[in-house]
Coordinates of C-alpha atoms in Angstrom, one line a residue:
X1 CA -148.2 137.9 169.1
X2 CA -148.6 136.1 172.6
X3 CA -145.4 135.1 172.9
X4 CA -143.7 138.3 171.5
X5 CA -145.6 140.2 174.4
X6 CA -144.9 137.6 177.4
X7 CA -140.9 138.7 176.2
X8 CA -141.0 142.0 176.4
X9 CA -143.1 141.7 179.6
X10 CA -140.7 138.9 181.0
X11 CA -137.7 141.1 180.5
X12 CA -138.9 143.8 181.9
X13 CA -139.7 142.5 185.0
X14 CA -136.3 140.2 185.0
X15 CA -134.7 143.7 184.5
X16 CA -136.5 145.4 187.5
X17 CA -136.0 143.1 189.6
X18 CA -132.4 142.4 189.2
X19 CA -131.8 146.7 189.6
X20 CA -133.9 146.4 192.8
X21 CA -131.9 143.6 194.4
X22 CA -128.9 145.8 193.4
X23 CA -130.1 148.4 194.7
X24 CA -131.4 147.0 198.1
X25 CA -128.4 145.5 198.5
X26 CA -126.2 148.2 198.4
X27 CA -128.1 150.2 201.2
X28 CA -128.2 147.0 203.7
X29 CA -124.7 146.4 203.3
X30 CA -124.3 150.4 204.2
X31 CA -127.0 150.0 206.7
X32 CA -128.4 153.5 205.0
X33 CA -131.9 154.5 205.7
X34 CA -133.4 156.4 202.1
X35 CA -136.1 159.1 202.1
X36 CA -139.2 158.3 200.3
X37 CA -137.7 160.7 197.6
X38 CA -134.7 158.1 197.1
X39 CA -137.1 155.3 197.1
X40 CA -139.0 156.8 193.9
X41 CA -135.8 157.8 192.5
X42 CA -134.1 154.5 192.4
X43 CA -136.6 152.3 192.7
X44 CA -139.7 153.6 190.0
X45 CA -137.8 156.2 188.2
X46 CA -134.5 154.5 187.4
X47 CA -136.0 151.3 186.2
X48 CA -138.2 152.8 184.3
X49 CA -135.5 155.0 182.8
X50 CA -133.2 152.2 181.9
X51 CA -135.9 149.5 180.3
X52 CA -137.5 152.2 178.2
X53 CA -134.5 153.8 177.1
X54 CA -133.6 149.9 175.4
X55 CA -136.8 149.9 173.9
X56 CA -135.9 153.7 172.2
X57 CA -132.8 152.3 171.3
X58 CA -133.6 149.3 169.8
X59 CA -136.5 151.1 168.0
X60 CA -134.1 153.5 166.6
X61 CA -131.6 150.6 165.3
X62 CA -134.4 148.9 163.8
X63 CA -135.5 152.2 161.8
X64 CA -132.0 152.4 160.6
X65 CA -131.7 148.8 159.2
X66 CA -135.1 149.4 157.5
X67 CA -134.2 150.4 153.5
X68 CA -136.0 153.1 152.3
X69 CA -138.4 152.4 150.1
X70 CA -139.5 154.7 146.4
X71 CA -142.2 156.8 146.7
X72 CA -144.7 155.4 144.2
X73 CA -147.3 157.6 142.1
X74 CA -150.6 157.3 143.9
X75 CA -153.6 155.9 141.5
X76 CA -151.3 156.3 138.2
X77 CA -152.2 153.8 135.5
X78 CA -149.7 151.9 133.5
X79 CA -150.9 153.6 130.4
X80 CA -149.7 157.6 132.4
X81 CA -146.0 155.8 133.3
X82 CA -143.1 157.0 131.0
X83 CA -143.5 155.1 127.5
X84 CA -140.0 155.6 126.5
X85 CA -138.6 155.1 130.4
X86 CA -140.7 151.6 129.9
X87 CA -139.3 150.6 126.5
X88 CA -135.9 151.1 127.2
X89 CA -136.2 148.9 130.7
X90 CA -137.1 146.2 128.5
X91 CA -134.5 146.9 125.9
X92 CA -131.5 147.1 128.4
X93 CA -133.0 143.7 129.4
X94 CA -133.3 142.3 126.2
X95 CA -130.1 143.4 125.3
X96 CA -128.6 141.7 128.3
X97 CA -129.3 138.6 127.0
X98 CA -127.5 138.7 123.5
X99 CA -125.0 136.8 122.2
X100 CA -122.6 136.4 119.0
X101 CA -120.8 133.5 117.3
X102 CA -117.1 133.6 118.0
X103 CA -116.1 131.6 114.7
X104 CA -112.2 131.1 115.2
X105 CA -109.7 132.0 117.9
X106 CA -106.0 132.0 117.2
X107 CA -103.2 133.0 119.4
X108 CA -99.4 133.2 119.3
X109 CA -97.4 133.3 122.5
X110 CA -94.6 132.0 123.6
X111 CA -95.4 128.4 124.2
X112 CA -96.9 127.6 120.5
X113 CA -98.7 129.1 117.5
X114 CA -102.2 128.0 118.7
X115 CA -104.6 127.6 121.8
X116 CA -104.1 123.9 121.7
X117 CA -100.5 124.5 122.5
X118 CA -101.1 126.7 125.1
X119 CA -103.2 124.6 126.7
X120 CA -101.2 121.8 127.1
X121 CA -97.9 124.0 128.4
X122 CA -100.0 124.7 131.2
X123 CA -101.3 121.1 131.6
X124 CA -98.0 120.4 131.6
X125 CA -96.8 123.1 133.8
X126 CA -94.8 124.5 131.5
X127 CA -93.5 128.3 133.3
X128 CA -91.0 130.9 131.6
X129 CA -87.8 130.3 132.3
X130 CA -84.7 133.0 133.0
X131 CA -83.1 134.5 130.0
X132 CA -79.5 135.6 129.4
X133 CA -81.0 138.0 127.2
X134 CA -81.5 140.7 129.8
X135 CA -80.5 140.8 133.5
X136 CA -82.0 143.1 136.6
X137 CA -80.2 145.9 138.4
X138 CA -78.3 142.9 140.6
X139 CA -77.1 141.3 137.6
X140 CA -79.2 137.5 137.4
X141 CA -81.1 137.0 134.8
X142 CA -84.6 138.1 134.0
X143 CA -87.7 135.5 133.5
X144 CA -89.3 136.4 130.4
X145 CA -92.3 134.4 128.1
X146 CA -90.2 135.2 124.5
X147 CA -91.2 134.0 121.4
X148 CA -88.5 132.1 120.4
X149 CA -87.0 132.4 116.6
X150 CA -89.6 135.1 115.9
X151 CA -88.2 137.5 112.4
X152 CA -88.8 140.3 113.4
X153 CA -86.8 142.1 110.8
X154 CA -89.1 141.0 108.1
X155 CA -91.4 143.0 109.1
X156 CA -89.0 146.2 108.1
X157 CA -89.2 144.9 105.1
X158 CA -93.1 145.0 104.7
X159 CA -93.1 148.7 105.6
X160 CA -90.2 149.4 103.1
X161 CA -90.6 153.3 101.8
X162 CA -91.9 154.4 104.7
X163 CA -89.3 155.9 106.6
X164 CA -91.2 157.0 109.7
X165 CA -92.9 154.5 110.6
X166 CA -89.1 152.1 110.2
X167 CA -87.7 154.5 112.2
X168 CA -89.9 153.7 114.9
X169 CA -90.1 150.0 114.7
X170 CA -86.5 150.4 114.6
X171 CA -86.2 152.4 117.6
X172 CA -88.3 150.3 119.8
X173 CA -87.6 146.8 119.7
X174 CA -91.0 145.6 121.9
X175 CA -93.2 147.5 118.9
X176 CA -91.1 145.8 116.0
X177 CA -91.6 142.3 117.9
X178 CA -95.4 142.9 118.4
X179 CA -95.9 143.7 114.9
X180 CA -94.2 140.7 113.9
X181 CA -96.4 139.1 115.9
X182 CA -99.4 140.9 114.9
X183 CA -98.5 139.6 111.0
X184 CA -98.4 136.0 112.4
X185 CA -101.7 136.0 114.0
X186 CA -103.5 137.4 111.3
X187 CA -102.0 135.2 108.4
X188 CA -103.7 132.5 110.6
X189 CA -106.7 134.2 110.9
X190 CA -107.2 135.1 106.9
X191 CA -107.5 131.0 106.1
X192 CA -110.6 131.0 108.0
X193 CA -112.2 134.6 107.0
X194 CA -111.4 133.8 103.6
X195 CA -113.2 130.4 103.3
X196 CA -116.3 132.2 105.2
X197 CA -116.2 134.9 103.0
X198 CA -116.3 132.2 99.9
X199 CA -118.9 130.3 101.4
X200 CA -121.3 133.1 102.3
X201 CA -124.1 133.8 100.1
X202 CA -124.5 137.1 100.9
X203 CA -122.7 140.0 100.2
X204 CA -120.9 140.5 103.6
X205 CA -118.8 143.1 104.9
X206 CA -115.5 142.7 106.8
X207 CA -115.1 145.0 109.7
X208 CA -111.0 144.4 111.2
X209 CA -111.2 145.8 115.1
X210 CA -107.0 146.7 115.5
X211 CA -106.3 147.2 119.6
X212 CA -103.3 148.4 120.2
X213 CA -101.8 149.0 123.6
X214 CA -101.6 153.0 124.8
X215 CA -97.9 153.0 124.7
X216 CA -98.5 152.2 120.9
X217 CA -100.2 156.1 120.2
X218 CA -96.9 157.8 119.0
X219 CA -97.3 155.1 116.2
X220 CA -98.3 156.7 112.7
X221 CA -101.5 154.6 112.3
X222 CA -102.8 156.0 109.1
X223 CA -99.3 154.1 107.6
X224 CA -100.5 150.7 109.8
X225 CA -103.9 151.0 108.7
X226 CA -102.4 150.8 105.1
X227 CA -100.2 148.0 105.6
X228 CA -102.9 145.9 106.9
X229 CA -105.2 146.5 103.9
X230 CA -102.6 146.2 101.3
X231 CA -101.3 142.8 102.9
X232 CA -104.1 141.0 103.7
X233 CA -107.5 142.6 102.1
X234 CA -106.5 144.1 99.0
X235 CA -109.2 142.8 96.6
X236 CA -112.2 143.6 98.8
X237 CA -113.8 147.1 98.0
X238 CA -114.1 149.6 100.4
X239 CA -117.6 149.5 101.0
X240 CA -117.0 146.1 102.1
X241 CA -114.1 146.5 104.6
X242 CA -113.9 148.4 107.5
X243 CA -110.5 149.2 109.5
X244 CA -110.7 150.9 113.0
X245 CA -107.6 151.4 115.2
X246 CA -108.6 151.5 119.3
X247 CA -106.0 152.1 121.3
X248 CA -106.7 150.3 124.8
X249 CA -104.8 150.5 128.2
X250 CA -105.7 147.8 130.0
X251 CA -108.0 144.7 130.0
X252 CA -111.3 145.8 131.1
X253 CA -111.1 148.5 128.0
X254 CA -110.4 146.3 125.6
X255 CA -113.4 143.3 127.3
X256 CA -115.8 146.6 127.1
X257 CA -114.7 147.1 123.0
X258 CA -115.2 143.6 122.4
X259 CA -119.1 143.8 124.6
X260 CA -119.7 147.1 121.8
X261 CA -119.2 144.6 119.3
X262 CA -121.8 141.8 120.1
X263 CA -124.3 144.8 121.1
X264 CA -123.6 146.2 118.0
X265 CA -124.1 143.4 115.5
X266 CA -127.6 142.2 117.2
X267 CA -129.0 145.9 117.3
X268 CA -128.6 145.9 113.7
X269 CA -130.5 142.6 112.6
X270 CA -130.1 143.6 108.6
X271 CA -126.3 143.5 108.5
X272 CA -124.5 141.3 107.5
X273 CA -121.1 141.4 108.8
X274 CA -118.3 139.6 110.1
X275 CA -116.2 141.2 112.8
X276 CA -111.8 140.3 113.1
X277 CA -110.6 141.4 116.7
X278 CA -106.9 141.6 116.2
X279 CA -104.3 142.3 119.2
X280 CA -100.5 142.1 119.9
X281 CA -98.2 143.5 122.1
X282 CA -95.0 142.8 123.6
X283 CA -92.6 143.5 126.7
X284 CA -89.8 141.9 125.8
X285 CA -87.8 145.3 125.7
X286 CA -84.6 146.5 127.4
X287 CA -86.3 149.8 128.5
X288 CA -89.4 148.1 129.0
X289 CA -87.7 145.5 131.5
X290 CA -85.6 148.5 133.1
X291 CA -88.2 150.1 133.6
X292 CA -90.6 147.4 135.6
X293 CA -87.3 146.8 137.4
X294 CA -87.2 150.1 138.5
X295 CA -91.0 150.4 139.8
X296 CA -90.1 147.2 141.8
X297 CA -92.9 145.0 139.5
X298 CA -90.5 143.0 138.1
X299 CA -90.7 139.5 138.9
X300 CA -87.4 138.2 140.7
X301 CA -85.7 136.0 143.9
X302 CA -87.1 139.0 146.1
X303 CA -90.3 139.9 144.3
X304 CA -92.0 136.9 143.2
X305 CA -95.3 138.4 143.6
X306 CA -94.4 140.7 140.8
X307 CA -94.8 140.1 137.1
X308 CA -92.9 138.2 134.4
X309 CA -92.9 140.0 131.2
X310 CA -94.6 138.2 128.2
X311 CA -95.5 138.9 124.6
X312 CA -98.0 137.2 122.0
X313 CA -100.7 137.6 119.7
X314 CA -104.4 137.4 119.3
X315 CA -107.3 137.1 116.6
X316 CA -111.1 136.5 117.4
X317 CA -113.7 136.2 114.1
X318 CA -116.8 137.2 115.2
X319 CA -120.1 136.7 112.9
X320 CA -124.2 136.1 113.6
X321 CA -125.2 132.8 112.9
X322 CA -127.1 133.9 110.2
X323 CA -124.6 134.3 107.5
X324 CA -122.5 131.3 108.5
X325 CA -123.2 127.9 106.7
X326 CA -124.0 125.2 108.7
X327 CA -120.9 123.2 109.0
X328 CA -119.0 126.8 110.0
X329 CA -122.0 127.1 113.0
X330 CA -120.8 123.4 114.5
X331 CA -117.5 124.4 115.1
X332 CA -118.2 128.3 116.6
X333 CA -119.0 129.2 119.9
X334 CA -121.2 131.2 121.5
X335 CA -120.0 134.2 123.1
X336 CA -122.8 135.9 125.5
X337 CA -122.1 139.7 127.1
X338 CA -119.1 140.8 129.4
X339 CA -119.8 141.8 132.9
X340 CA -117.3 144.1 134.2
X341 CA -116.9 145.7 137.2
X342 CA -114.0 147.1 139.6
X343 CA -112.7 145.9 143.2
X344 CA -113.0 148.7 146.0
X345 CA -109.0 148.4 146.5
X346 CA -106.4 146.7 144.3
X347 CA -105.4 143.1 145.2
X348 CA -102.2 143.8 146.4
X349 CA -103.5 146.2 148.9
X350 CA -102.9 143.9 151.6
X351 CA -105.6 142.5 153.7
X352 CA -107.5 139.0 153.6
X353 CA -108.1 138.3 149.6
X354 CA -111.8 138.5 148.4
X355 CA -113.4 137.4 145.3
X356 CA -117.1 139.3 146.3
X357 CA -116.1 141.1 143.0
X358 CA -115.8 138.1 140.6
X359 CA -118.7 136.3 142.7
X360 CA -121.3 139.4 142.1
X361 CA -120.0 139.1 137.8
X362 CA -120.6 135.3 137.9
X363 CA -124.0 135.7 139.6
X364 CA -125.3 138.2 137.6
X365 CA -124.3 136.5 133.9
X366 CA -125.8 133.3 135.2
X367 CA -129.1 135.3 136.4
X368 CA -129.7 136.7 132.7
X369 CA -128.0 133.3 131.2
X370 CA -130.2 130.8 133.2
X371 CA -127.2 129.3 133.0
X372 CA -126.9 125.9 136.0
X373 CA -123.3 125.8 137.7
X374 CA -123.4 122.5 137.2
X375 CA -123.1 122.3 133.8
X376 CA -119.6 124.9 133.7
X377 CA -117.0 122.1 133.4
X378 CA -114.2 124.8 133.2
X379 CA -113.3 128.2 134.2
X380 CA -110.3 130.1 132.2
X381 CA -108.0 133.2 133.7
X382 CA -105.8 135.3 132.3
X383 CA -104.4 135.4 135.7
X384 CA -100.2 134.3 135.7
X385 CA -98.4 132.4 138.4
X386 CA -99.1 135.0 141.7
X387 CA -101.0 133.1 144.3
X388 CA -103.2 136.1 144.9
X389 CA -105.2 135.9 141.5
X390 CA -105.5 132.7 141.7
X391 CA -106.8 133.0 145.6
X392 CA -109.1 135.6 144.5
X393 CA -110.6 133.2 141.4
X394 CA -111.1 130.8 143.8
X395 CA -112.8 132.3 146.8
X396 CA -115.3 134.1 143.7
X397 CA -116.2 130.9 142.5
X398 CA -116.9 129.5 145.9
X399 CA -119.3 126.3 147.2
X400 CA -121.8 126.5 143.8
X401 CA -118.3 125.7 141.8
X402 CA -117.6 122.7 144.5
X403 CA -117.4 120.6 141.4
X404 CA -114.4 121.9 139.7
X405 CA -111.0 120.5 140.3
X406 CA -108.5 124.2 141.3
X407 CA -106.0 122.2 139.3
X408 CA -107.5 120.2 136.2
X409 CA -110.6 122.8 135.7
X410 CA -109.0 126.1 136.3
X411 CA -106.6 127.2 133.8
X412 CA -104.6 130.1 134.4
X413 CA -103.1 131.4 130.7
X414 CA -100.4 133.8 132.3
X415 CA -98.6 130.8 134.9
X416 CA -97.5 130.1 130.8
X417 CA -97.6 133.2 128.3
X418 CA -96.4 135.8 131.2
X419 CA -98.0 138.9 131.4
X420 CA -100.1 140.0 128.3
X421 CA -101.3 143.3 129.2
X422 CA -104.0 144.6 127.4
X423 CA -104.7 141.3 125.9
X424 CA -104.3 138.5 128.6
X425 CA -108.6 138.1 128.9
X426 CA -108.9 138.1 125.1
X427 CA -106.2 135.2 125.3
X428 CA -108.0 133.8 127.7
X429 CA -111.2 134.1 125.5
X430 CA -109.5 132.4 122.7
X431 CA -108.3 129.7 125.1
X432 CA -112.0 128.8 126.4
X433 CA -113.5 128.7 123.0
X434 CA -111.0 126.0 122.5
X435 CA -112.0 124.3 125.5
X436 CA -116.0 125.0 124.5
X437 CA -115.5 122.8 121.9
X438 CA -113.4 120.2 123.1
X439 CA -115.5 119.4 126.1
X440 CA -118.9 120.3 124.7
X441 CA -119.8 122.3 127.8
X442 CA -120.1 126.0 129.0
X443 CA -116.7 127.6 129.5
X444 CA -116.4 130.7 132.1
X445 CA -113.7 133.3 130.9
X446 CA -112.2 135.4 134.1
X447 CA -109.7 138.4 133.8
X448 CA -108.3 139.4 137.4
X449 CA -104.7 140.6 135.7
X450 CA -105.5 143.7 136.0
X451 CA -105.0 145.1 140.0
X452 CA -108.6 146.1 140.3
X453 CA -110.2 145.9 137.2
X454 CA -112.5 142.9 136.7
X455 CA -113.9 140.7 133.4
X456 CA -116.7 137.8 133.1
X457 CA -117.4 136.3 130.0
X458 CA -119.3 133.0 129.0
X459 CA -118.5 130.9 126.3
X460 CA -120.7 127.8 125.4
X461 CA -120.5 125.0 122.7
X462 CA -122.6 125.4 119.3
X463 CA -125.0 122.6 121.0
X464 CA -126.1 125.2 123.7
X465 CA -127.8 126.9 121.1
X466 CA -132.0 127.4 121.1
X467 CA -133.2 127.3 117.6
X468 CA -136.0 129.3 118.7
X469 CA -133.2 132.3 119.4
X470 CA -131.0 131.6 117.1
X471 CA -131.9 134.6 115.2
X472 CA -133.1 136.9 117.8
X473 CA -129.9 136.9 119.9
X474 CA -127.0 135.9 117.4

C-alpha cells in the first residue's frame, strides 16, 4: 500500500512542479507581472485540473477493462438452482468427452487404392501433374489429381433399366467417375464389415451414412439408394440395415455429420450398431474445370494459389468397442469428438496469416482430452499445396508443437490427391488412423481446405484406451 501511495504522491508533485517551472518561466522571459487572480489560476487551479483529470481518466479506463461479472442469486441453495439447467451442464460435459472406435479406413484417390499409398506419394513428394486431357482458356494444360485407368462405364452397366438415373451419369461425366469410385471404395470396405458382422455375437445392425456433395441433389437417390442395397447388402433384412443419403457442401458439414454419429452411438448405450461413412466425388469434368477457370480458382502459371482439381473416394467403419471381438479392437482407433469452428475472414482475405482459429480447436479438445502435446507425434491436413494453409497449420500449432518436424510430422493429403471438396478432412481422417496405428501415438486430424471453415479431430492408437471407460465412452 506504502509504496502505491508514495507513487501517486511522487507524481503528483513531479507533475506540479514541472507545470510551475513552465509556467514561471514563460512570464520571466516576458518580464510579465500576473495578478494574484493569474497566480491561482495557473498556479493552484491548473495543476490541480490537469493531475486530477489523469486520475478520472485512468479510473474510467480501468472500469472499462473490468469484465462484468453475473449477477448471482443472493442466499439460493443448490437444491432451489434449475435441476434440469444442472443436469444438462453435466451432460454436455460428459458428452464432450466421448469417443467411438473407427474400425477400418479406406480411400481411393489418385495416387493408390489405400491410405498407405497415399502416404508415401506425399513422403515422396509426389504432386499432380498437367494433363492433355483438358486445357485452360490460354490453351496449356490443366493440373489435375485423375484416377488413372478408372471404368467408369461399368458402372452404366450396374444401373442397367434405369433410364434416368443413366441418363444422368451419362450426361455428367464427374458424377459417372465418382460413382465409379464410390463402388471401388465400398467393395473394399464390405471385406471388413463382413468379417465383423460374422464374428459378432450379437445381432447387430448396419447403418450405411451416403454423403454426397450438393451438386449431386438433381440425382434420383431413391434409384442410388437401391443400387447400393441390391449390390452390396442384399441378404441383410431390413430391420437390420439402415441407408441414409446426406447431401453435404463443404467439409465442416460433413465433420459435423460424422460428430452426430459418435454422439449418437454412446447416447444410446443398448444398441448395437455399426456405422459405414461412405463418400466420393470428383472434378475431373470439362464444365467443372471451365468453370473454376472462369471464377479465376483454377490452379495455373498465373494462379498458383488457386486449386488443382482432384477426385477420390472414402469409407470409415465405425462401431463401440463393445460388439467388436478383441483382435478387431487392436487394430481400431479411437476417434474422440470434432471441434469446429469458423475464421472471422477467409484465408485469402489478405492480411498477415493467423492460426488463433485452429489454436483455440487444438486447446479446447486437449482441455476435455487431457491429452499432453508431447505425446502427438503427428498432425494430418487436408490442406493441398498453397502455402497459406499450410502457414496457417503452422502458426495454430505453435511453440507447445515445437517437437514436430513441418516436414516429416505434418502431412498435407491435398499437396497429393488435389482438392477433395467435401471430403478432403474425412481423407485426412482415414489417413491419420493409418498413422495411429503405425506409430502407436495420438494422431491430430486438421481441415483448413475450406476458406474459413475449420475441423479438429483426434485420433489415438487402441493402447490409449482406459479399461475403466471403455464402455462408458465407446
Amino acid at each position: 500500500m506504502w509504496p502505491s501511495l508514495f507513487k501517486i504522491v511522487g507524481g503528483s508533485l513531479v507533475a506540479v512542479a514541472v507545470l510551475w517551472a513552465l509556467v514561471l518561466g514563460w512570464w520571466q522571459s516576458n518580464d510579465y507581472e500576473p495578478t494574484r487572480l493569474e497566480l491561482a489560476m495557473y498556479l493552484g487551479a491548473l495543476p490541480l485540473a490537469i493531475v486530477g483529470g489523469y486520475f478520472l481518466l485512468k479510473g474510467f479506463i480501468e472500469h472499462l477493462k473490468t469484465p462484468v461479472e453475473a449477477e448471482k442469486p443472493k442466499d439460493q441453495a443448490l437444491a432451489d438452482l434449475d435441476p434440469l439447467a444442472l443436469a444438462a451442464a453435466k451432460t454436455s460435459a460428459a458428452e464432450r468427452e466421448f469417443s467411438i472406435r473407427l474400425v477400418s479406413a479406406h480411400v481411393v484417390t489418385a495416387t493408390g487404392m489405400d491410405t498407405e499409398s497415399l502416404l508415401a506419394a506425399i513422403k515422396d513428394g509426389t504432386r499432380p501433374a498437367p494433363s492433355q486431357l483438358f486445357t485452360d482458356a490460354d490453351g496449356f494444360p490443366v493440373f489435375l489429381a485423375r484416377v488413372e485407368d478408372l471404368d467408369d462405364s461399368a458402372i452404366l452397366e450396374e444401373f442397367d433399366g434405369d433410364k434416368r438415373i443413366t441418363e444422368q451419369l451419362e450426361a455428367r461425366e464427374y458424377l459417372k467417375r465418382a460413382m465409379a469410385l464410390l463402388s471401388k471404395v465400398t467393395d473394399q470396405a464390405t471385406e471388413t464389415l463382413s468379417r465383423n458382422l460374422n464374428e459378432a455375437k450379437a445381432r447387430l445392425m448396419l447403418n450405411i451414412v451416403l454423403l454426397i456433395p450438393s451438386t449431386w441433389s438433381s440425382l434420383d437417390l431413391p434409384a442410388l439408394k437401391a443400387w447400393l442395397k441390391k449390390r452390396y447388402w442384399s441378404d441383410l433384412q431390413d430391420d437390420r440395415l439402415s441407408i441414409e443419403i446426406v447431401t453435404v457442401s463443404h467439409e465442416s458439414v460433413a465433420l459435423r455429420r460424422l460428430d452426430e454419429i459418435i454422439l449418437d452411438a454412446n447416447r444410446d448405450a443398448d444398441s448395437h450398431a455399426m456405422t459405414l461413412v461412405l463418400g466420393a466425388m470428383s472434378s475431373i469434368d470439362a464444365n467443372a474445370i471451365d468453370a473454376l477457370d472462369a471464377s479465376g480458382r483454377l490452379f495455373s502459371a498465373k494462379r498458383q494459389e488457386q486449386c488443382i482439381p482432384g477426385e477420390g473416394a472414402v469409407a470409415l467403419l465405425l462401431a463401440n468397442s463393445v460388439i467388436l471381438a478383441a483382435d478387431a479392437q487392436e487394430q481400431a482407433s479411437i476417434l474422440g469428438r470434432v471441434a469446429l469452428a469458423a475464421r472471422d475472414k477467409p484465408l485469402d482475405g489478405g492480411g498477415r496469416i493467423r492460426g488463433k482459429t485452429i489454436e483455440q480447436l487444438i486447446s479446447g479438445l486437449l482441455d476435455v482430452t487431457g491429452i499432453e502435446c508431447a505425446t502427438i507425434k503427428s498432425v494430418v491436413a487436408d490442406a493441398d499445396h498453397r502455402a497459406a494453409c499450410l502457414t496457417e497449420i503452422l502458426d495454430g500449432l505453435g511453440q507447445p508443437f515445437e517437437h514436430l518436424d513441418p516436414i516429416e510430422d505434418c502431412v498435407t493429403v491435398g499437396s497429393a490427391c488435389g482438392a477433395m471438396s467435401p471430403f478432403g478432412g474425412l481423407v485426412a481422417l482415414a489417413c491419420g488412423h493409418a498413422k495411429a496405428l503405425a506409430e502407436d501415438a495420438h494422431v491430430l486430424v486438421i481441415s483448413n481446405q475450406h476458406p474459413t471453415e475449420r475441423g479438429v479431430l483426434l485420433v489415438s492408437p487402441p493402447s490409449a484406451q482406459k479399461p475403466k471407460n471403455d464402455s462408458a465412452h465407446t
